[in-house]
């Protein structure tokens, strides 16, 4: 399939979904005015997927293209019939064209960029294509685990289900759909962020033009800005920074700024992850934290819609928003608490004078969230909350207390340093300082408040300074802005100001939490907590900063305005140095445009593996499974990632990435790695030609370079003797596929052995 055909099919199907379910989106985003059209594309496919996924998971409804088309036609017809009967707000063509233009330009622009390096290789991209391929191939929900035959996926997979649905509806294969999904996420995030920022701008009394500028700047800061590591390195040594390349330069290194030392013992040094959207989209990481970004941005816009629409908020809108929060958990469990917090905040501002209505709305929201996520929770075991052997047994055995002790860890080592905090969060701190300055410029009551209580201000300041010097600089750098933001929320009578200060407050809270607490997972440190919370904070702070920047230029005059404009220009300019340099390095200077097919690189690096993947994809039946070399996470071997056949075909393998399966299933049992080791031993026995074919055995046994030559980088697979082919034939296996470097054996009764497939 050509790139243009794939783009056309994908866009056409997504447009049909968007139009069909627009009435639902319009109702829950009614408080956004014309900006509600920005949520149409991000939420349409989420709603359609949920409509099919829910009964498919609970009652066995097949997740197929036919089911999806029927659901689309029925739900779209009902939605528009209700729209006509309810006499809702008429359509606004100018707003529709504006947001559609933004989406399409972002979608095509990112797809063009991605086509210069579309390879699904390195980092966790092989894992992501494995999940997407398996879900696209299977009609079951949850789909089979592609790297652990006989088990279903134990991961937050709803986002992959969503794009698998688009693959099925459009006929686009998963290896192309992978990159189109990234383009869709990029464009949908742009629209949702623009809708949120535009609405806040209008609530602050800004003109339509200024609100549009704020929307554009919010999109830019969210998706294209980086932290201050790039300008820091450029100012320090510009030539070396430019020549360093992507992996050794700022492309990768800008996401690994904060390093913890003495974590569990003296000398225990661990790098945390401080990724941001521009990094993720340049890398092309189709990971849950990226997949949920448009949905999380839409939840932000819905919360703003609730806050600014005023009471009463329709309960059906609250119910749909709550259901989206439940789906958010099934897509990326880290984001669900923030989604709920944002909705509660929006409802609280709207119903501040009616506590009964607020309680009812929150109750409806939680009930719909629980109902929506129910199918996922019945099949999912979280990889947290298992026994922490560093804690005393008497503590971990206590009810409730023990569960919390095994789930939430305390950062007892010295956390982020002052320089690290300013490098990662300096842009947002500068934006908040500008926001506070504008508030003081407009109203001096804040200054008068602190003047009336100088002793309290002095004591609090000295206390925070002491804590900052002795242990955590964030107590000074982050806690003070957080406190000021909350004070503005409580003291202001303007809803626009409350919303803006609230976004800053929640953003700073998300940054502060990992300085004190972390969620205990397989790594037993705060790496993932910093990673996920910082990624969320970036969204809120980018929107708040963009609006405050533009607002500051509108309300100031004379010298003050000149200062604000200069500061904004410098701050934004510095943050935008990351993406051009990173994108240039990632694409090798945009030297070659390949295609949107993420497996096309295998034609150059491992053509026999690519041929084998194509044959297995075309040959395998619903019940077939395979054996290939057991996989070490992240390892690329002989030109292809390990566990490559199961990853790209979606046909389940006996065992894939050992480390990742252990992480995903850590909550299932304490002996998960022993079970995985048993699978590895079985796989190697089959690959050694020591296991005869059987009716309950594998349908395909892959013997390529990875299986035959092994690698010093992965001790799960070793080099095999030259007579392994003869041994396979001697014990009854039949060659089903053969190329120069790769053989695939099948049992003698398999249709492929007779040439029937």
XYZ file of C-alpha atoms in Angstrom:
757
model
C 0.000 0.000 0.000
C 1.383 3.396 -0.991
C 1.753 6.232 1.480
C -0.860 8.358 -0.267
C -3.413 5.566 -0.317
C -2.820 4.865 3.374
C -3.115 8.565 4.231
C -6.333 8.905 2.237
C -7.946 5.784 3.717
C -6.965 6.759 7.261
C -8.168 10.350 6.922
C -11.454 9.312 5.312
C -12.290 6.765 8.012
C -11.289 9.053 10.858
C -13.388 11.825 9.329
C -16.410 9.524 9.182
C -15.960 8.644 12.852
C -15.527 12.315 13.774
C -18.680 13.427 11.964
C -20.779 10.520 13.238
C -20.069 11.147 16.923
C -19.710 14.911 16.864
C -23.071 15.518 18.640
C -21.800 13.702 21.742
C -18.556 15.689 21.751
C -20.464 18.935 21.252
C -22.587 18.406 24.350
C -19.743 17.647 26.753
C -17.693 20.551 25.379
C -20.519 23.083 25.137
C -18.816 25.487 27.538
C -15.950 25.886 25.062
C -18.108 27.658 22.507
C -16.774 27.317 18.976
C -13.580 25.787 20.365
C -15.464 22.556 21.105
C -14.719 21.510 17.514
C -11.144 21.024 18.665
C -12.289 17.949 20.606
C -14.153 16.287 17.748
C -11.243 14.330 16.277
C -9.491 13.475 19.571
C -12.675 12.072 21.150
C -14.593 10.586 18.205
C -12.401 7.502 17.831
C -12.228 7.068 21.618
C -16.027 6.954 21.837
C -16.422 4.511 18.930
C -13.762 2.180 20.306
C -15.365 2.214 23.753
C -18.794 1.402 22.274
C -17.425 -1.834 20.766
C -14.689 -2.612 23.300
C -16.993 -2.639 26.328
C -19.341 -5.471 25.198
C -16.460 -7.213 23.424
C -14.544 -7.481 26.680
C -17.504 -8.426 28.865
C -19.634 -10.546 26.550
C -17.306 -11.766 23.813
C -18.540 -9.542 20.974
C -15.920 -9.921 18.215
C -13.787 -6.828 17.695
C -13.774 -6.805 13.897
C -14.165 -4.304 11.080
C -17.782 -5.412 10.553
C -18.636 -4.823 14.213
C -16.973 -1.436 14.145
C -18.822 -0.340 10.984
C -22.167 -1.421 12.422
C -21.436 0.399 15.684
C -20.390 3.523 13.771
C -23.554 3.609 11.663
C -25.914 2.890 14.574
C -24.280 5.225 17.098
C -23.899 8.006 14.523
C -27.544 7.748 13.487
C -28.719 7.872 17.095
C -26.418 10.779 17.928
C -27.611 12.936 15.043
C -31.279 12.018 15.612
C -30.914 13.185 19.202
C -29.099 16.322 17.996
C -31.985 17.317 15.752
C -34.571 16.673 18.456
C -32.622 18.553 21.128
C -32.182 21.637 18.900
C -28.594 22.085 20.013
C -26.314 24.976 19.120
C -26.035 25.377 15.336
C -22.804 24.493 13.606
C -20.191 27.211 13.185
C -18.437 26.765 9.822
C -15.551 29.165 10.568
C -14.602 27.321 13.759
C -14.918 23.955 12.019
C -12.633 25.066 9.185
C -10.097 26.552 11.609
C -9.721 23.415 13.699
C -9.898 21.090 10.703
C -7.168 23.127 9.049
C -5.021 22.928 12.177
C -5.562 19.172 12.453
C -4.872 18.427 8.795
C -1.772 20.622 8.620
C -0.386 19.037 11.802
C -1.254 15.523 10.602
C 0.337 15.862 7.162
C 3.322 17.795 8.491
C 4.135 15.176 11.087
C 3.557 12.312 8.625
C 6.034 13.969 6.241
C 8.574 14.276 9.049
C 8.028 10.687 10.166
C 8.532 9.359 6.636
C 12.194 10.432 6.826
C 12.876 7.934 9.619
C 9.853 5.661 10.094
C 11.772 2.697 11.525
C 10.101 0.697 14.268
C 13.329 -0.206 16.026
C 15.173 0.705 19.236
C 13.676 1.817 22.582
C 10.246 0.235 23.191
C 8.897 0.577 19.660
C 9.141 -3.195 18.955
C 6.976 -3.746 22.051
C 4.471 -1.180 20.792
C 4.159 -2.693 17.312
C 3.801 -6.120 18.929
C 0.772 -4.942 20.916
C -0.725 -3.090 17.955
C -0.200 -6.051 15.588
C -1.705 -8.578 17.991
C -4.802 -6.468 18.683
C -5.277 -5.730 14.966
C -5.009 -9.414 14.130
C -7.253 -10.787 16.881
C -11.007 -10.395 17.355
C -10.670 -11.204 21.062
C -10.675 -8.569 23.819
C -8.220 -8.489 25.441
C -6.102 -9.779 22.583
C -3.454 -12.503 23.019
C -0.134 -11.429 24.474
C 2.184 -11.429 21.441
C 5.159 -12.414 23.592
C 3.610 -14.967 25.954
C 1.503 -17.527 24.144
C -1.614 -18.640 25.994
C -1.958 -15.413 27.975
C -3.917 -12.276 27.192
C -2.314 -8.833 27.234
C -1.719 -7.562 30.781
C -1.005 -3.953 29.979
C -3.014 -0.762 29.577
C -3.963 -1.497 26.003
C -7.100 0.549 25.185
C -5.114 3.083 23.148
C -3.710 0.294 20.984
C -7.246 -1.083 20.653
C -8.300 2.323 19.339
C -5.691 2.406 16.581
C -6.190 -1.270 15.798
C -9.804 -0.299 15.117
C -8.634 2.357 12.669
C -6.380 -0.238 11.020
C -9.380 -2.539 10.595
C -11.747 0.168 9.332
C -9.255 1.633 6.867
C -7.506 -1.553 5.771
C -4.140 0.027 6.600
C -1.647 -2.582 7.929
C -0.261 -2.144 11.435
C 3.297 -1.377 10.286
C 1.969 1.719 8.451
C -0.789 2.414 10.956
C 1.893 2.730 13.643
C 3.236 5.934 12.083
C -0.193 7.232 11.081
C -1.244 6.769 14.701
C 1.629 9.017 15.782
C 0.578 11.647 13.249
C -3.006 11.416 14.521
C -1.892 11.861 18.121
C 0.241 14.871 17.227
C -2.587 16.581 15.328
C -5.283 15.698 17.860
C -3.200 17.006 20.758
C -2.705 20.273 18.870
C -6.459 20.735 18.454
C -7.379 19.838 22.048
C -4.701 22.118 23.480
C -5.744 24.967 21.193
C -9.372 24.552 22.290
C -8.441 24.721 25.979
C -6.178 27.762 25.597
C -8.663 29.639 23.405
C -11.428 29.150 25.941
C -9.310 30.440 28.839
C -8.299 33.445 26.774
C -11.895 34.371 26.098
C -12.760 33.919 29.779
C -9.989 36.376 30.668
C -11.607 38.971 28.418
C -9.063 38.669 25.625
C -10.162 39.430 22.064
C -10.832 36.664 19.552
C -7.546 37.446 17.858
C -5.554 37.373 21.097
C -7.268 34.134 22.129
C -6.281 32.559 18.816
C -2.678 33.691 19.375
C -2.789 32.091 22.834
C -4.156 28.897 21.291
C -1.359 28.811 18.726
C 1.300 29.512 21.333
C -0.108 26.815 23.632
C 0.102 24.280 20.812
C 3.666 25.363 20.073
C 4.834 25.142 23.688
C 3.126 21.781 24.191
C 4.363 19.994 21.080
C 7.458 21.825 19.841
C 9.164 23.351 22.894
C 11.882 21.641 24.875
C 13.451 22.226 28.251
C 16.441 24.527 28.717
C 19.122 21.867 28.260
C 19.499 22.663 24.556
C 20.115 26.410 24.965
C 22.373 25.668 27.940
C 24.552 23.401 25.808
C 24.464 25.713 22.811
C 25.643 28.626 24.917
C 28.339 26.466 26.487
C 29.714 24.831 23.316
C 27.593 25.368 20.231
C 29.793 23.448 17.782
C 30.013 20.271 19.873
C 26.295 20.402 20.637
C 25.364 20.625 16.965
C 27.805 17.888 15.918
C 26.933 15.430 18.714
C 24.115 13.608 16.889
C 20.777 12.485 18.277
C 21.670 9.760 20.782
C 24.807 11.412 22.168
C 23.523 14.973 21.900
C 20.521 16.881 23.164
C 18.095 14.752 21.139
C 18.287 11.972 23.724
C 20.200 13.586 26.573
C 17.666 16.388 27.123
C 15.304 13.740 28.504
C 17.768 12.466 31.111
C 18.662 15.589 33.103
C 17.776 14.594 36.669
C 20.054 11.936 38.163
C 19.477 10.521 41.655
C 22.411 9.389 43.774
C 22.621 7.098 46.831
C 19.132 5.781 46.096
C 19.171 2.558 48.108
C 22.800 2.492 49.130
C 25.890 4.647 48.919
C 26.968 5.057 45.315
C 23.658 3.811 43.867
C 23.196 6.277 40.969
C 20.053 6.170 38.838
C 18.927 8.383 35.996
C 15.307 9.477 36.060
C 13.277 10.221 32.947
C 12.114 13.742 32.230
C 10.682 13.280 28.746
C 8.451 15.882 27.108
C 6.152 15.766 24.063
C 8.635 17.102 21.489
C 11.122 14.416 22.530
C 8.481 11.672 22.294
C 7.209 12.750 18.885
C 10.691 13.108 17.393
C 11.568 9.661 18.721
C 8.256 8.296 17.434
C 7.346 6.479 20.616
C 3.823 4.980 20.410
C 3.765 4.396 24.155
C 0.664 4.783 26.368
C 1.812 8.130 27.783
C 1.863 9.472 24.205
C -1.313 7.692 23.081
C -3.338 9.255 25.907
C -2.050 12.803 25.428
C -4.930 13.967 23.176
C -7.437 12.372 25.536
C -5.802 13.973 28.574
C -5.738 17.340 26.775
C -9.406 16.853 25.935
C -10.161 16.111 29.591
C -8.437 19.383 30.431
C -10.591 21.224 27.888
C -13.757 19.550 29.233
C -12.845 20.543 32.792
C -12.350 24.127 31.600
C -15.687 23.880 29.801
C -17.381 22.849 33.051
C -15.689 25.622 35.014
C -16.613 28.385 32.589
C -20.075 27.213 31.500
C -21.455 27.810 34.966
C -24.161 25.851 36.788
C -25.957 23.675 36.278
C -23.685 21.258 34.399
C -25.829 18.654 32.646
C -25.481 15.267 34.330
C -25.329 13.437 30.993
C -22.244 15.527 30.132
C -20.724 14.674 33.497
C -21.453 10.987 32.908
C -19.744 10.953 29.500
C -16.758 12.848 30.904
C -16.519 10.339 33.759
C -16.606 7.463 31.279
C -13.731 9.069 29.380
C -11.775 9.180 32.651
C -12.411 5.451 33.069
C -11.177 4.801 29.539
C -8.151 6.933 30.391
C -7.232 4.379 33.071
C -7.463 1.538 30.544
C -5.208 3.538 28.196
C -2.611 4.692 30.727
C -3.435 4.201 34.396
C -1.027 6.995 35.384
C -3.250 9.612 33.715
C -6.610 8.643 35.194
C -6.141 10.334 38.610
C -5.191 13.594 36.906
C -8.163 13.353 34.557
C -10.521 12.906 37.507
C -8.806 15.706 39.439
C -9.247 18.099 36.517
C -12.935 17.234 36.186
C -13.514 17.667 39.914
C -11.751 21.023 39.762
C -13.938 22.182 36.883
C -17.118 21.026 38.611
C -16.025 22.646 41.884
C -15.577 26.034 40.237
C -18.930 25.699 38.467
C -20.890 24.563 41.557
C -19.008 26.448 44.251
C -22.288 27.823 45.606
C -24.232 24.545 45.418
C -22.533 21.747 47.342
C -25.417 19.324 46.842
C -25.241 19.688 43.081
C -21.473 19.314 43.232
C -21.726 16.107 45.273
C -24.267 14.683 42.827
C -22.121 15.551 39.825
C -18.986 14.037 41.358
C -20.936 10.906 42.285
C -22.231 10.510 38.729
C -18.738 11.076 37.368
C -17.168 8.374 39.541
C -19.988 5.913 38.863
C -19.631 6.282 35.093
C -15.821 6.053 35.340
C -16.066 2.778 37.278
C -18.629 1.360 34.858
C -16.515 2.325 31.845
C -13.296 0.795 33.175
C -14.928 -2.376 34.541
C -14.027 -4.638 31.583
C -10.392 -3.632 31.853
C -10.111 -4.184 35.607
C -11.529 -7.705 35.290
C -8.553 -8.759 33.138
C -5.748 -6.520 34.383
C -3.350 -7.024 37.279
C -1.334 -3.913 38.073
C 2.456 -4.461 38.353
C 2.572 -2.529 41.640
C 1.589 -3.272 45.199
C 3.545 -6.511 45.517
C 5.738 -7.333 48.480
C 8.569 -4.889 49.140
C 11.279 -7.016 50.761
C 13.072 -3.890 52.013
C 10.244 -3.302 54.498
C 9.611 -5.299 57.697
C 7.108 -8.140 57.337
C 4.946 -6.909 60.213
C 4.357 -3.644 58.332
C 3.600 -5.098 54.897
C 1.204 -7.663 56.403
C -1.068 -5.038 57.963
C -4.421 -4.458 56.208
C -4.575 -1.278 54.072
C -1.347 0.021 55.646
C 0.596 -2.879 54.170
C -0.905 -2.320 50.739
C 0.027 1.367 50.845
C 3.535 0.542 52.070
C 3.985 -1.837 49.131
C 2.597 0.670 46.631
C 3.852 4.110 47.648
C 7.518 4.688 48.383
C 9.138 7.628 50.166
C 12.052 9.483 48.570
C 14.525 9.251 51.440
C 17.527 10.164 49.287
C 18.267 13.735 48.209
C 16.031 14.420 45.184
C 16.353 16.913 42.305
C 19.032 19.581 42.508
C 18.540 23.299 41.980
C 20.225 23.377 38.556
C 18.251 20.329 37.401
C 14.949 21.895 38.406
C 15.694 25.136 36.587
C 16.865 23.341 33.444
C 13.765 21.155 33.274
C 11.135 23.600 34.552
C 12.709 27.028 34.035
C 10.312 28.050 31.266
C 7.250 27.381 33.419
C 8.724 29.143 36.430
C 9.424 32.202 34.277
C 5.885 32.103 32.899
C 4.394 31.876 36.374
C 6.541 34.768 37.565
C 5.192 36.804 34.647
C 1.641 35.755 35.566
C 2.100 36.849 39.189
C 3.683 40.085 37.997
C 0.656 40.799 35.829
C -1.685 40.035 38.733
C 0.207 42.513 40.911
C 0.223 45.037 38.062
C -3.570 44.786 37.849
C -4.315 44.547 41.565
C -1.964 45.397 44.473
C -4.084 43.632 47.103
C -1.756 40.660 47.008
C 1.207 42.793 47.972
C -0.848 44.454 50.711
C -1.735 41.017 52.115
C 1.894 40.086 52.578
C 2.724 43.511 53.976
C 0.100 43.050 56.686
C 1.648 39.720 57.731
C 5.394 40.212 57.318
C 6.340 37.915 60.222
C 4.365 34.981 58.764
C 5.888 35.562 55.348
C 9.392 35.750 56.834
C 9.004 32.592 58.939
C 7.535 30.607 56.039
C 10.250 31.823 53.688
C 13.082 30.957 56.071
C 11.575 27.529 56.781
C 11.324 26.698 53.098
C 14.851 27.966 52.534
C 16.131 25.694 55.311
C 14.352 22.645 53.892
C 15.622 23.519 50.435
C 19.257 23.761 51.504
C 19.151 20.725 53.803
C 17.223 18.337 51.583
C 14.987 19.298 48.643
C 15.486 22.500 46.610
C 11.991 21.914 45.222
C 10.638 23.118 48.571
C 11.741 26.577 47.536
C 11.610 26.441 43.740
C 8.297 24.597 43.321
C 6.395 24.826 46.615
C 6.356 28.635 46.707
C 4.861 28.963 43.182
C 2.394 26.202 44.081
C 1.302 28.047 47.216
C 0.938 31.338 45.352
C -1.123 29.670 42.626
C -3.503 28.141 45.168
C -3.791 31.493 46.955
C -4.795 33.168 43.685
C -7.413 30.475 43.043
C -8.943 31.053 46.465
C -8.783 34.839 46.475
C -9.767 35.685 42.906
C -13.390 36.265 41.874
C -12.684 35.921 38.146
C -13.213 32.426 36.766
C -10.664 32.880 34.017
C -8.005 33.841 36.552
C -9.011 30.947 38.804
C -8.683 28.462 35.950
C -5.307 29.832 34.881
C -3.907 29.841 38.420
C -5.398 26.379 38.982
C -3.528 24.990 35.978
C -0.265 26.390 37.311
C -1.058 24.975 40.751
C -1.842 21.448 39.567
C 1.175 21.500 37.259
C 3.532 22.458 40.080
C 1.897 19.872 42.356
C 2.661 17.158 39.797
C 6.298 18.279 39.773
C 6.508 18.381 43.566
C 5.002 14.952 44.310
C 7.965 12.904 42.932
C 10.281 14.900 45.198
C 8.593 13.229 48.163
C 6.748 10.093 47.012
C 6.961 7.568 44.204
C 4.940 4.616 42.976
C 6.812 1.372 43.628
C 7.199 -0.766 40.524
C 9.754 -3.223 39.202
C 12.503 -0.581 39.375
C 11.921 0.372 43.035
C 12.877 3.997 42.428
C 11.156 7.187 41.289
C 12.188 6.987 37.626
C 8.705 6.215 36.298
C 6.943 8.559 38.713
C 9.095 11.489 37.608
C 8.581 10.443 33.989
C 4.783 10.202 34.024
C 4.098 13.170 36.324
C 6.443 15.488 34.424
C 4.804 14.531 31.119
C 1.399 15.429 32.554
C 2.668 18.651 34.117
C 4.083 19.740 30.761
C 0.592 19.814 29.251
C -0.966 21.925 32.000
C 1.958 24.313 32.343
C 2.325 24.796 28.583
C -1.321 25.848 28.273
C -1.159 28.071 31.362
C 2.130 29.663 30.284
C 0.942 30.398 26.754
C -2.241 32.083 27.940
C -0.422 34.048 30.659
C 2.231 35.207 28.160
C -0.368 36.566 25.742
C -2.533 37.927 28.545
C 0.438 39.789 29.976
C 1.105 41.526 26.663
C -2.552 42.590 26.456
C -3.076 44.116 29.910
C 0.259 45.913 30.392
C 1.235 49.243 28.924
C 4.367 51.234 28.196
C 7.623 50.026 29.726
C 5.930 47.117 31.525
C 4.569 45.815 28.241
C 7.971 46.090 26.588
C 9.494 44.053 29.422
C 6.809 41.367 29.119
C 7.120 41.100 25.336
C 10.913 40.861 25.547
C 10.788 38.244 28.294
C 8.208 36.169 26.415
C 10.191 36.303 23.177
C 13.426 35.240 24.868
C 11.805 32.454 26.924
C 9.873 30.964 24.009
C 12.837 31.348 21.671
C 15.136 29.455 24.017
C 12.620 26.629 24.473
C 12.189 26.218 20.706
C 15.851 25.408 20.072
C 15.335 21.731 20.902
C 12.998 20.554 18.151
C 14.825 21.838 15.028
C 18.161 20.414 16.178
C 16.628 17.161 17.413
C 14.548 16.646 14.245
C 17.552 17.415 12.023
C 19.689 14.846 13.829
C 16.909 12.239 13.903
C 16.387 12.393 10.126
C 20.078 12.821 9.305
C 19.387 16.255 7.903
C 16.209 15.074 6.102
C 18.562 13.336 3.724
C 16.260 10.534 2.545
C 12.510 10.146 2.547
C 11.723 6.466 2.933
C 8.027 5.719 3.535
C 5.462 5.483 6.323
C 6.003 1.721 6.562
C 7.797 1.171 9.880
C 9.183 -2.202 8.761
C 10.739 -0.980 5.502
C 14.200 -0.768 7.089
C 14.216 -4.573 7.412
C 14.446 -4.783 3.639
C 17.912 -3.240 4.012
C 19.123 -4.698 7.320
C 17.376 -8.108 7.515
C 15.549 -8.902 4.241
C 15.110 -12.595 5.067
C 13.472 -11.754 8.370
C 11.118 -9.366 6.568
C 10.178 -12.093 4.103
C 9.595 -14.527 6.971
C 7.371 -12.009 8.771
C 5.307 -11.510 5.620
C 4.926 -15.257 5.124
C 3.857 -15.886 8.717
C 1.384 -12.976 8.585
C -0.228 -14.381 5.442
C -0.116 -18.034 6.508
C -1.057 -18.118 10.202
C -4.542 -19.009 11.361
C -6.331 -17.787 14.466
C -4.993 -20.567 16.699
C -1.431 -20.659 15.410
C 1.587 -19.641 17.486
C 5.319 -19.641 16.965
C 8.715 -20.130 18.537
C 11.620 -17.811 17.798
C 14.659 -16.728 19.780
C 13.667 -15.624 23.309
C 14.055 -11.874 23.449
C 16.141 -9.534 25.533
C 14.501 -6.140 25.922
C 15.778 -3.387 23.615
C 18.334 -5.640 21.866
C 18.715 -5.336 18.081
C 20.368 -8.447 16.697
C 21.540 -9.068 13.119
C 19.608 -6.075 11.810
C 16.276 -6.691 13.542
C 14.874 -6.314 17.045
C 14.560 -9.504 19.041
C 11.160 -11.234 19.002
C 10.713 -9.580 15.610
C 8.444 -12.159 13.899
C 5.795 -12.150 16.621
C 6.102 -8.360 16.975
C 5.463 -7.480 13.326
C 3.068 -10.323 12.462
C 0.967 -10.274 15.634
C 1.121 -14.082 15.835
C 1.825 -14.976 19.493
C 5.272 -16.278 20.367
C 6.089 -18.708 23.164
C 8.137 -16.036 24.937
C 9.313 -12.619 23.820
C 10.988 -9.780 25.672
C 11.765 -11.483 28.952
C 12.346 -8.292 30.936
C 9.186 -6.551 29.804
C 6.972 -9.558 30.412
C 8.385 -9.682 33.935
C 7.557 -5.999 34.453
C 4.024 -6.298 33.063
C 3.202 -9.384 35.126
C 5.055 -8.590 38.324
C 1.758 -8.137 40.140
C 0.468 -11.569 39.117
C 2.908 -13.654 41.138
C 6.275 -13.533 42.876
C 7.615 -16.345 40.678
C 6.924 -14.687 37.329
C 10.595 -14.728 36.315
C 10.854 -18.444 37.092
C 7.881 -19.068 34.816
C 9.502 -16.994 32.101
C 12.800 -18.861 32.531
C 10.917 -22.129 32.022
C 9.513 -20.771 28.777
C 12.968 -19.706 27.641
C 14.294 -23.206 28.312
C 11.429 -24.753 26.337
C 11.968 -22.375 23.413
C 15.673 -23.164 23.262
C 14.958 -26.899 23.398
C 12.634 -26.570 20.399
C 15.145 -24.422 18.520
C 17.885 -26.990 19.256
C 15.860 -29.674 17.490
C 15.144 -31.616 20.676
C 11.333 -31.426 20.631
C 9.209 -33.246 18.050
C 6.104 -31.602 16.574
C 2.856 -32.209 18.478
C -0.786 -31.217 18.117
C -0.554 -28.797 21.047
C 2.871 -27.490 20.030
C 3.900 -24.471 17.951
C 2.714 -24.024 14.383
C 5.926 -22.268 13.317
C 9.542 -22.617 14.431
C 11.747 -19.819 13.148
C 15.415 -20.501 12.512
C 17.070 -17.328 11.287
C 20.301 -15.596 12.114
C 19.112 -14.613 15.583
C 18.307 -18.227 16.437
C 21.413 -19.759 14.863
C 24.161 -17.258 15.648
C 23.065 -15.937 19.031
C 24.708 -12.879 20.589
C 26.883 -11.865 23.493
C 24.347 -9.075 24.168
C 21.541 -11.526 25.016
C 22.261 -14.576 27.135
C 18.777 -16.014 26.545
C 19.822 -17.471 23.205
C 23.082 -19.146 22.197
C 24.834 -20.204 19.020
C 23.572 -23.451 17.494
C 25.423 -26.202 15.687
C 25.290 -26.458 11.898
C 23.328 -29.717 11.958
C 20.266 -28.197 13.664
C 18.399 -28.200 10.327
C 18.973 -31.923 9.874
C 17.870 -32.619 13.446
C 14.614 -30.724 12.886
C 13.877 -32.776 9.781
C 14.831 -36.032 11.508
C 12.320 -35.536 14.342
C 9.458 -34.739 11.979
C 9.411 -30.997 11.263
C 8.722 -29.843 7.688
C 10.153 -26.744 5.989
C 7.283 -24.341 5.300
C 9.315 -21.283 4.325
C 12.878 -20.935 3.132
C 15.088 -17.987 2.218
C 18.842 -17.443 2.164
C 19.209 -16.900 5.930
C 15.877 -17.998 7.413
C 13.919 -21.241 7.600
C 10.498 -21.701 9.163
C 9.490 -25.229 10.158
C 5.879 -26.379 10.533
C 4.335 -29.662 11.758
C 3.642 -32.171 8.968
C -0.142 -31.840 9.401
C -0.150 -28.044 9.159
C -1.752 -26.704 5.937
C 1.471 -24.804 5.159
C 3.336 -28.130 5.014
C 1.070 -29.186 2.151
C 1.226 -25.809 0.447
C -2.450 -25.084 1.230
C -1.588 -21.623 2.558
